[in-house]
C-alpha positions in Angstrom: 0.0 0.0 0.0 1.4 3.4 -0.9 1.9 5.9 1.8 0.8 9.5 1.3 1.8 12.1 3.9 0.0 15.4 4.5 3.2 16.8 5.9 6.5 15.1 4.9 8.3 17.4 7.4 6.4 15.7 10.2 7.5 12.3 9.0 11.1 13.5 8.6 11.0 14.8 12.2 9.9 11.4 13.4 12.6 9.7 11.4 15.2 11.9 13.0 14.1 10.8 16.4 11.5 13.4 17.4 8.5 11.9 19.2 6.8 15.1 20.5 3.8 15.9 18.3 1.6 17.3 21.0 -1.4 19.2 19.6 -0.4 18.5 16.0 -3.1 19.4 13.4 -3.4 16.3 11.3 -7.1 16.7 10.5 -8.0 14.7 7.4 -4.3 13.7 6.8 -3.6 10.6 4.8 -1.1 8.7 7.0 -1.8 5.2 5.9 0.9 2.8 7.0 2.8 5.5 9.0 5.1 4.3 11.8 4.7 6.5 14.9 5.7 4.1 17.6 5.7 5.8 21.0 4.9 9.1 19.5 3.4 11.7 21.8 0.2 12.8 20.0 -1.6 14.2 23.1 -4.3 16.5 22.1 -3.6 16.0 18.4 -6.4 16.7 15.9 -6.7 13.5 13.9 -10.4 13.9 13.0 -11.0 12.2 9.7 -7.4 11.1 9.4 -6.6 8.0 7.3 -4.4 5.8 9.5 -5.0 2.4 7.9 -2.3 -0.1 9.0 -0.6 2.6 11.0 1.8 1.5 13.7 1.0 3.6 16.7 2.2 1.1 19.3 2.8 2.7 22.6 1.7 6.1 21.3 0.2 8.7 23.7 -3.1 9.7 22.2 -4.5 11.2 25.4 -7.2 13.8 24.6 -6.6 13.2 20.9 -9.5 13.9 18.5 -10.0 10.8 16.4 -13.6 11.4 15.2 -14.2 9.6 11.9 -10.6 8.5 11.7 -9.9 5.3 9.7 -7.7 3.1 11.9 -8.5 -0.1 10.1 -5.8 -2.6 10.8 -3.8 -0.2 12.9 -1.4 -1.4 15.6 -2.4 0.5 18.8 -1.0 -2.0 21.3 -0.2 -0.4 24.6 -1.3 3.0 23.4 -2.9 5.5 25.7 -6.4 6.6 24.6 -7.4 8.2 27.9 -9.9 11.0 27.2 -9.5 10.4 23.5 -12.6 11.0 21.3 -13.2 8.1 19.0 -16.7 8.8 17.8 -17.3 7.2 14.4 -13.6 6.1 14.2 -13.2 2.8 12.4 -11.1 0.4 14.5 -12.0 -2.7 12.4 -9.1 -5.1 12.5 -7.1 -2.9 14.8 -4.9 -4.4 17.5 -5.9 -2.8 20.8 -4.1 -5.3 23.1 -3.0 -3.5 26.3 -4.6 -0.2 25.3 -5.1 2.2 28.2 -8.5 3.8 28.0 -8.5 5.5 31.4 -11.7 7.5 32.1 -13.7 9.4 29.6 -12.5 7.8 26.4 -15.5 8.5 24.1 -16.2 5.4 22.0 -19.8 6.2 20.9 -20.4 5.2 17.3 -16.8 3.8 16.8 -16.5 0.6 14.9 -14.9 -2.7 16.0 -15.2 -6.1 14.5 -14.4 -9.8 15.1 -10.8 -9.2 13.9 -10.4 -6.4 16.4 -11.7 -8.9 19.1 -9.2 -11.6 18.0 -6.1 -9.4 17.5 -6.6 -7.7 20.8 -7.1 -10.9 22.8 -10.2 -9.4 24.2 -12.5 -11.3 26.6 -16.2 -11.3 25.9 -16.5 -8.9 28.8 -14.2 -6.4 27.1 -16.2 -6.5 23.9 -19.4 -6.1 25.9 -17.8 -3.1 27.7 -17.0 -1.5 24.3 -20.5 -2.2 23.1 -22.0 -0.7 26.2 -19.8 2.4 25.7 -21.5 2.9 22.3 -19.1 1.0 20.0 -20.7 -0.7 17.0 -19.7 -4.3 16.2 -19.6 -4.5 12.4 -19.6 -8.2 11.8 -21.3 -9.5 14.9 -22.2 -12.9 13.3 -18.5 -13.7 12.7 -17.7 -13.7 16.5 -17.5 -17.0 18.3 -20.9 -18.3 19.2 -20.1 -18.3 23.0 -19.1 -14.6 22.7 -22.4 -13.8 20.9 -24.3 -15.6 23.6 -22.6 -13.8 26.4 -23.1 -10.4 24.7 -26.8 -11.1 24.1 -27.2 -12.3 27.6 
């Protein structure tokens, strides 16, 4: 997949070892496949950003605005999403293992799927928690039957 960057200077800064991108304005940026491991993106505006297959492992996304962002297949293992706004973000196929949600992570209307469930090593209780927080499960029928039973009660 080709990678298109809204700001090649930003990518160069990361490549040179910078990790501080606090408050960066990346609204609508096409950052598919970007590697931002352990980047500090606190308070960044990533609304509508395209972050398919992005590697954001260990990134600090506290208070980040991710509304409508496409995080399909992204690696968010051990990232901090405390107080992040994920409304309508697509996390289908994303790996959320070890993600720190803290309090007030807004997940209403965000999308997860069976691949998110599997990659993230979630328990049925975790999936249920996301659903109760407003997340939408895209391919509910592809979940293991015991998980579906537990969610449906």
